[in-house]
mmCIF file with all atom_site columns, C-alpha atoms in Angstrom:
data_model
loop_
_atom_site.group_PDB
_atom_site.id
_atom_site.type_symbol
_atom_site.label_atom_id
_atom_site.label_alt_id
_atom_site.label_comp_id
_atom_site.label_asym_id
_atom_site.label_entity_id
_atom_site.label_seq_id
_atom_site.pdbx_PDB_ins_code
_atom_site.Cartn_x
_atom_site.Cartn_y
_atom_site.Cartn_z
_atom_site.occupancy
_atom_site.B_iso_or_equiv
_atom_site.pdbx_formal_charge
_atom_site.auth_seq_id
_atom_site.auth_comp_id
_atom_site.auth_asym_id
_atom_site.auth_atom_id
_atom_site.pdbx_PDB_model_num
ATOM 1   C CA . MET A 1 1   ? 4.452   12.026  16.758  1.00 0.00 ? 1   MET A CA 1
ATOM 2   C CA . THR A 1 2   ? 4.535   8.575   15.227  1.00 0.00 ? 2   THR A CA 1
ATOM 3   C CA . ALA A 1 3   ? 1.988   6.335   13.578  1.00 0.00 ? 3   ALA A CA 1
ATOM 4   C CA . SER A 1 4   ? -0.469  4.813   16.003  1.00 0.00 ? 4   SER A CA 1
ATOM 5   C CA . GLU A 1 5   ? -0.499  1.111   16.878  1.00 0.00 ? 5   GLU A CA 1
ATOM 6   C CA . ARG A 1 6   ? -3.749  0.785   14.917  1.00 0.00 ? 6   ARG A CA 1
ATOM 7   C CA . SER A 1 7   ? -2.117  2.351   11.855  1.00 0.00 ? 7   SER A CA 1
ATOM 8   C CA . ARG A 1 8   ? 0.846   0.004   12.131  1.00 0.00 ? 8   ARG A CA 1
ATOM 9   C CA . GLN A 1 9   ? -1.542  -2.957  12.373  1.00 0.00 ? 9   GLN A CA 1
ATOM 10  C CA . LEU A 1 10  ? -3.350  -1.847  9.212   1.00 0.00 ? 10  LEU A CA 1
ATOM 11  C CA . VAL A 1 11  ? -0.045  -1.334  7.410   1.00 0.00 ? 11  VAL A CA 1
ATOM 12  C CA . GLN A 1 12  ? 1.079   -4.869  8.289   1.00 0.00 ? 12  GLN A CA 1
ATOM 13  C CA . LEU A 1 13  ? -2.214  -6.398  7.120   1.00 0.00 ? 13  LEU A CA 1
ATOM 14  C CA . ALA A 1 14  ? -2.267  -4.396  3.906   1.00 0.00 ? 14  ALA A CA 1
ATOM 15  C CA . ALA A 1 15  ? 1.341   -5.320  3.118   1.00 0.00 ? 15  ALA A CA 1
ATOM 16  C CA . GLU A 1 16  ? 0.698   -9.012  3.775   1.00 0.00 ? 16  GLU A CA 1
ATOM 17  C CA . ALA A 1 17  ? -2.385  -8.946  1.543   1.00 0.00 ? 17  ALA A CA 1
ATOM 18  C CA . ALA A 1 18  ? -0.472  -7.214  -1.230  1.00 0.00 ? 18  ALA A CA 1
ATOM 19  C CA . ALA A 1 19  ? 2.362   -9.717  -0.995  1.00 0.00 ? 19  ALA A CA 1
ATOM 20  C CA . GLU A 1 20  ? -0.111  -12.584 -1.196  1.00 0.00 ? 20  GLU A CA 1
ATOM 21  C CA . LYS A 1 21  ? -1.251  -11.234 -4.573  1.00 0.00 ? 21  LYS A CA 1
ATOM 22  C CA . LEU A 1 22  ? 2.385   -10.813 -5.689  1.00 0.00 ? 22  LEU A CA 1
ATOM 23  C CA . ALA A 1 23  ? 2.586   -7.046  -5.497  1.00 0.00 ? 23  ALA A CA 1
ATOM 24  C CA . ASP A 1 24  ? 5.993   -5.586  -6.269  1.00 0.00 ? 24  ASP A CA 1
ATOM 25  C CA . ASP A 1 25  ? 8.115   -3.122  -4.290  1.00 0.00 ? 25  ASP A CA 1
ATOM 26  C CA . ILE A 1 26  ? 5.900   -2.947  -1.210  1.00 0.00 ? 26  ILE A CA 1
ATOM 27  C CA . ILE A 1 27  ? 6.918   -0.129  1.136   1.00 0.00 ? 27  ILE A CA 1
ATOM 28  C CA . ALA A 1 28  ? 5.279   1.811   3.962   1.00 0.00 ? 28  ALA A CA 1
ATOM 29  C CA . TYR A 1 29  ? 6.055   5.287   5.283   1.00 0.00 ? 29  TYR A CA 1
ATOM 30  C CA . ASP A 1 30  ? 5.127   6.904   8.567   1.00 0.00 ? 30  ASP A CA 1
ATOM 31  C CA . VAL A 1 31  ? 3.840   10.286  7.365   1.00 0.00 ? 31  VAL A CA 1
ATOM 32  C CA . SER A 1 32  ? 2.278   11.313  10.684  1.00 0.00 ? 32  SER A CA 1
ATOM 33  C CA . ASP A 1 33  ? 4.787   14.143  11.228  1.00 0.00 ? 33  ASP A CA 1
ATOM 34  C CA . GLN A 1 34  ? 4.114   15.566  7.772   1.00 0.00 ? 34  GLN A CA 1
ATOM 35  C CA . LEU A 1 35  ? 0.343   15.140  7.376   1.00 0.00 ? 35  LEU A CA 1
ATOM 36  C CA . VAL A 1 36  ? -2.563  15.549  9.740   1.00 0.00 ? 36  VAL A CA 1
ATOM 37  C CA . ILE A 1 37  ? -4.940  13.558  7.567   1.00 0.00 ? 37  ILE A CA 1
ATOM 38  C CA . THR A 1 38  ? -3.280  10.133  7.925   1.00 0.00 ? 38  THR A CA 1
ATOM 39  C CA . ASP A 1 39  ? -0.530  8.291   9.765   1.00 0.00 ? 39  ASP A CA 1
ATOM 40  C CA . ALA A 1 40  ? 0.929   6.071   7.044   1.00 0.00 ? 40  ALA A CA 1
ATOM 41  C CA . PHE A 1 41  ? 1.138   5.384   3.350   1.00 0.00 ? 41  PHE A CA 1
ATOM 42  C CA . VAL A 1 42  ? 1.501   1.918   1.853   1.00 0.00 ? 42  VAL A CA 1
ATOM 43  C CA . LEU A 1 43  ? 2.813   1.801   -1.700  1.00 0.00 ? 43  LEU A CA 1
ATOM 44  C CA . CYS A 1 44  ? 2.983   -1.190  -4.004  1.00 0.00 ? 44  CYS A CA 1
ATOM 45  C CA . SER A 1 45  ? 2.828   -1.918  -7.704  1.00 0.00 ? 45  SER A CA 1
ATOM 46  C CA . ALA A 1 46  ? 1.682   -4.522  -10.204 1.00 0.00 ? 46  ALA A CA 1
ATOM 47  C CA . SER A 1 47  ? 2.553   -5.323  -13.783 1.00 0.00 ? 47  SER A CA 1
ATOM 48  C CA . ASN A 1 48  ? -0.994  -5.018  -15.162 1.00 0.00 ? 48  ASN A CA 1
ATOM 49  C CA . ASP A 1 49  ? -4.458  -3.590  -14.470 1.00 0.00 ? 49  ASP A CA 1
ATOM 50  C CA . ARG A 1 50  ? -5.935  -6.964  -13.551 1.00 0.00 ? 50  ARG A CA 1
ATOM 51  C CA . GLN A 1 51  ? -3.292  -7.552  -10.910 1.00 0.00 ? 51  GLN A CA 1
ATOM 52  C CA . VAL A 1 52  ? -3.813  -4.033  -9.509  1.00 0.00 ? 52  VAL A CA 1
ATOM 53  C CA . ARG A 1 53  ? -7.483  -4.909  -8.988  1.00 0.00 ? 53  ARG A CA 1
ATOM 54  C CA . ALA A 1 54  ? -6.685  -8.286  -7.444  1.00 0.00 ? 54  ALA A CA 1
ATOM 55  C CA . ILE A 1 55  ? -4.309  -6.658  -4.946  1.00 0.00 ? 55  ILE A CA 1
ATOM 56  C CA . VAL A 1 56  ? -6.886  -4.015  -4.047  1.00 0.00 ? 56  VAL A CA 1
ATOM 57  C CA . ASP A 1 57  ? -9.571  -6.687  -3.531  1.00 0.00 ? 57  ASP A CA 1
ATOM 58  C CA . GLU A 1 58  ? -7.255  -8.719  -1.263  1.00 0.00 ? 58  GLU A CA 1
ATOM 59  C CA . ILE A 1 59  ? -6.271  -5.691  0.817   1.00 0.00 ? 59  ILE A CA 1
ATOM 60  C CA . GLU A 1 60  ? -9.903  -4.651  1.293   1.00 0.00 ? 60  GLU A CA 1
ATOM 61  C CA . GLU A 1 61  ? -10.975 -8.157  2.272   1.00 0.00 ? 61  GLU A CA 1
ATOM 62  C CA . ARG A 1 62  ? -8.081  -8.678  4.697   1.00 0.00 ? 62  ARG A CA 1
ATOM 63  C CA . LEU A 1 63  ? -8.574  -5.349  6.453   1.00 0.00 ? 63  LEU A CA 1
ATOM 64  C CA . ARG A 1 64  ? -12.346 -5.855  6.623   1.00 0.00 ? 64  ARG A CA 1
ATOM 65  C CA . ILE A 1 65  ? -12.082 -9.380  8.107   1.00 0.00 ? 65  ILE A CA 1
ATOM 66  C CA . GLU A 1 66  ? -9.053  -9.023  10.378  1.00 0.00 ? 66  GLU A CA 1
ATOM 67  C CA . ALA A 1 67  ? -9.270  -5.361  11.445  1.00 0.00 ? 67  ALA A CA 1
ATOM 68  C CA . HIS A 1 68  ? -12.949 -4.502  10.858  1.00 0.00 ? 68  HIS A CA 1
ATOM 69  C CA . ALA A 1 69  ? -11.813 -1.646  8.642   1.00 0.00 ? 69  ALA A CA 1
ATOM 70  C CA . LYS A 1 70  ? -13.426 -0.318  5.507   1.00 0.00 ? 70  LYS A CA 1
ATOM 71  C CA . PRO A 1 71  ? -12.054 2.366   3.266   1.00 0.00 ? 71  PRO A CA 1
ATOM 72  C CA . VAL A 1 72  ? -13.833 5.721   3.646   1.00 0.00 ? 72  VAL A CA 1
ATOM 73  C CA . ARG A 1 73  ? -12.754 6.626   0.124   1.00 0.00 ? 73  ARG A CA 1
ATOM 74  C CA . ARG A 1 74  ? -11.691 4.670   -2.932  1.00 0.00 ? 74  ARG A CA 1
ATOM 75  C CA . GLU A 1 75  ? -10.332 6.297   -6.099  1.00 0.00 ? 75  GLU A CA 1
ATOM 76  C CA . GLY A 1 76  ? -9.079  5.089   -9.452  1.00 0.00 ? 76  GLY A CA 1
ATOM 77  C CA . GLU A 1 77  ? -10.863 1.773   -9.395  1.00 0.00 ? 77  GLU A CA 1
ATOM 78  C CA . ARG A 1 78  ? -12.465 2.132   -12.825 1.00 0.00 ? 78  ARG A CA 1
ATOM 79  C CA . GLU A 1 79  ? -9.164  2.699   -14.634 1.00 0.00 ? 79  GLU A CA 1
ATOM 80  C CA . GLY A 1 80  ? -7.264  0.119   -12.597 1.00 0.00 ? 80  GLY A CA 1
ATOM 81  C CA . ARG A 1 81  ? -3.941  1.889   -13.014 1.00 0.00 ? 81  ARG A CA 1
ATOM 82  C CA . TRP A 1 82  ? -3.668  3.612   -9.652  1.00 0.00 ? 82  TRP A CA 1
ATOM 83  C CA . VAL A 1 83  ? -6.116  2.728   -6.946  1.00 0.00 ? 83  VAL A CA 1
ATOM 84  C CA . LEU A 1 84  ? -6.109  4.689   -3.698  1.00 0.00 ? 84  LEU A CA 1
ATOM 85  C CA . LEU A 1 85  ? -7.729  3.209   -0.583  1.00 0.00 ? 85  LEU A CA 1
ATOM 86  C CA . ASP A 1 86  ? -8.217  5.710   2.254   1.00 0.00 ? 86  ASP A CA 1
ATOM 87  C CA . TYR A 1 87  ? -8.718  4.125   5.664   1.00 0.00 ? 87  TYR A CA 1
ATOM 88  C CA . LEU A 1 88  ? -8.178  7.446   7.503   1.00 0.00 ? 88  LEU A CA 1
ATOM 89  C CA . ASP A 1 89  ? -5.395  5.892   9.613   1.00 0.00 ? 89  ASP A CA 1
ATOM 90  C CA . ILE A 1 90  ? -3.553  4.775   6.484   1.00 0.00 ? 90  ILE A CA 1
ATOM 91  C CA . VAL A 1 91  ? -3.743  5.369   2.775   1.00 0.00 ? 91  VAL A CA 1
ATOM 92  C CA . VAL A 1 92  ? -2.872  2.539   0.372   1.00 0.00 ? 92  VAL A CA 1
ATOM 93  C CA . HIS A 1 93  ? -1.641  3.246   -3.143  1.00 0.00 ? 93  HIS A CA 1
ATOM 94  C CA . VAL A 1 94  ? -1.682  0.301   -5.562  1.00 0.00 ? 94  VAL A CA 1
ATOM 95  C CA . GLN A 1 95  ? -0.167  1.405   -8.840  1.00 0.00 ? 95  GLN A CA 1
ATOM 96  C CA . HIS A 1 96  ? 0.580   -0.020  -12.256 1.00 0.00 ? 96  HIS A CA 1
ATOM 97  C CA . GLU A 1 97  ? 4.364   -0.228  -12.579 1.00 0.00 ? 97  GLU A CA 1
ATOM 98  C CA . GLU A 1 98  ? 4.475   2.486   -15.229 1.00 0.00 ? 98  GLU A CA 1
ATOM 99  C CA . ASP A 1 99  ? 2.450   4.911   -13.109 1.00 0.00 ? 99  ASP A CA 1
ATOM 100 C CA . ARG A 1 100 ? 4.571   4.165   -10.066 1.00 0.00 ? 100 ARG A CA 1
ATOM 101 C CA . THR A 1 101 ? 7.724   4.970   -11.992 1.00 0.00 ? 101 THR A CA 1
ATOM 102 C CA . PHE A 1 102 ? 6.225   8.148   -13.487 1.00 0.00 ? 102 PHE A CA 1
ATOM 103 C CA . TYR A 1 103 ? 4.763   9.598   -10.286 1.00 0.00 ? 103 TYR A CA 1
ATOM 104 C CA . ALA A 1 104 ? 7.577   8.343   -7.983  1.00 0.00 ? 104 ALA A CA 1
ATOM 105 C CA . LEU A 1 105 ? 5.725   8.833   -4.700  1.00 0.00 ? 105 LEU A CA 1
ATOM 106 C CA . GLU A 1 106 ? 8.750   7.453   -2.888  1.00 0.00 ? 106 GLU A CA 1
ATOM 107 C CA . ARG A 1 107 ? 10.636  10.570  -3.888  1.00 0.00 ? 107 ARG A CA 1
ATOM 108 C CA . LEU A 1 108 ? 8.021   12.777  -2.227  1.00 0.00 ? 108 LEU A CA 1
ATOM 109 C CA . TRP A 1 109 ? 8.050   10.855  1.050   1.00 0.00 ? 109 TRP A CA 1
ATOM 110 C CA . LYS A 1 110 ? 11.702  9.727   1.228   1.00 0.00 ? 110 LYS A CA 1
ATOM 111 C CA . ASP A 1 111 ? 12.342  11.922  4.264   1.00 0.00 ? 111 ASP A CA 1
ATOM 112 C CA . CYS A 1 112 ? 9.649   10.131  6.265   1.00 0.00 ? 112 CYS A CA 1
ATOM 113 C CA . PRO A 1 113 ? 10.635  7.057   8.270   1.00 0.00 ? 113 PRO A CA 1
ATOM 114 C CA . SER A 1 114 ? 9.910   3.687   6.730   1.00 0.00 ? 114 SER A CA 1
ATOM 115 C CA . ILE A 1 115 ? 7.657   1.307   8.591   1.00 0.00 ? 115 ILE A CA 1
ATOM 116 C CA . ALA A 1 116 ? 9.141   -2.191  8.886   1.00 0.00 ? 116 ALA A CA 1
ATOM 117 C CA . LEU A 1 117 ? 7.103   -4.760  7.038   1.00 0.00 ? 117 LEU A CA 1
ATOM 118 C CA . PRO A 1 118 ? 6.470   -8.299  8.301   1.00 0.00 ? 118 PRO A CA 1
ATOM 119 C CA . GLU A 1 119 ? 9.116   -10.924 7.568   1.00 0.00 ? 119 GLU A CA 1
ATOM 120 C CA . SER A 1 120 ? 6.566   -12.810 5.427   1.00 0.00 ? 120 SER A CA 1
ATOM 121 C CA . VAL A 1 121 ? 6.340   -9.808  3.079   1.00 0.00 ? 121 VAL A CA 1
ATOM 122 C CA . ARG A 1 122 ? 10.110  -9.418  2.817   1.00 0.00 ? 122 ARG A CA 1
ATOM 123 C CA . ARG A 1 123 ? 10.473  -13.155 2.184   1.00 0.00 ? 123 ARG A CA 1
ATOM 124 C CA . VAL A 1 124 ? 7.928   -13.154 -0.683  1.00 0.00 ? 124 VAL A CA 1
ATOM 125 C CA . GLN A 1 125 ? 9.601   -10.116 -2.249  1.00 0.00 ? 125 GLN A CA 1
ATOM 126 C CA . ALA A 1 126 ? 13.052  -11.720 -1.971  1.00 0.00 ? 126 ALA A CA 1
ATOM 127 C CA . GLN A 1 127 ? 11.822  -15.003 -3.475  1.00 0.00 ? 127 GLN A CA 1
ATOM 128 C CA . ARG A 1 128 ? 10.433  -13.128 -6.462  1.00 0.00 ? 128 ARG A CA 1
ATOM 129 C CA . GLY A 1 129 ? 13.677  -11.196 -6.789  1.00 0.00 ? 129 GLY A CA 1
ATOM 130 C CA . ARG A 1 130 ? 11.735  -7.910  -6.555  1.00 0.00 ? 130 ARG A CA 1
ATOM 131 C CA . GLY A 1 131 ? 12.920  -6.680  -3.169  1.00 0.00 ? 131 GLY A CA 1
ATOM 132 C CA . THR A 1 132 ? 11.195  -3.810  -1.410  1.00 0.00 ? 132 THR A CA 1
ATOM 133 C CA . ALA A 1 133 ? 11.704  -0.226  -2.446  1.00 0.00 ? 133 ALA A CA 1
ATOM 134 C CA . GLY A 1 134 ? 12.816  0.643   1.066   1.00 0.00 ? 134 GLY A CA 1
ATOM 135 C CA . GLU A 1 135 ? 15.733  -1.751  1.272   1.00 0.00 ? 135 GLU A CA 1
#
């Protein structure tokens, strides 16, 4: 089984929104073969708590406006170090750089296929010299 078309659409929108707010190391995994609770994970990081919140706000707004999607669960917002947005179809993790390094979610999901991100996301990452974790 692979991520649904709806899940892939949400991944693309979330990644574009994160890139707009200059998130680092944006990557998406198709976890549909491993988990029954969601199709995909989107991971990205930021250098400070304020930027984590800005990225989260942009992702929520973009998905609400363009895909009529609202998260069913939101965790970590108060601390601003690792915010999880659960849209059922996808789960978005926006982490402070230090937390991303420490928890290394990529290591847990490295056997899952990556989901290609839009060219606009890859271009922003390349311009900032930050690349994407999946390249």
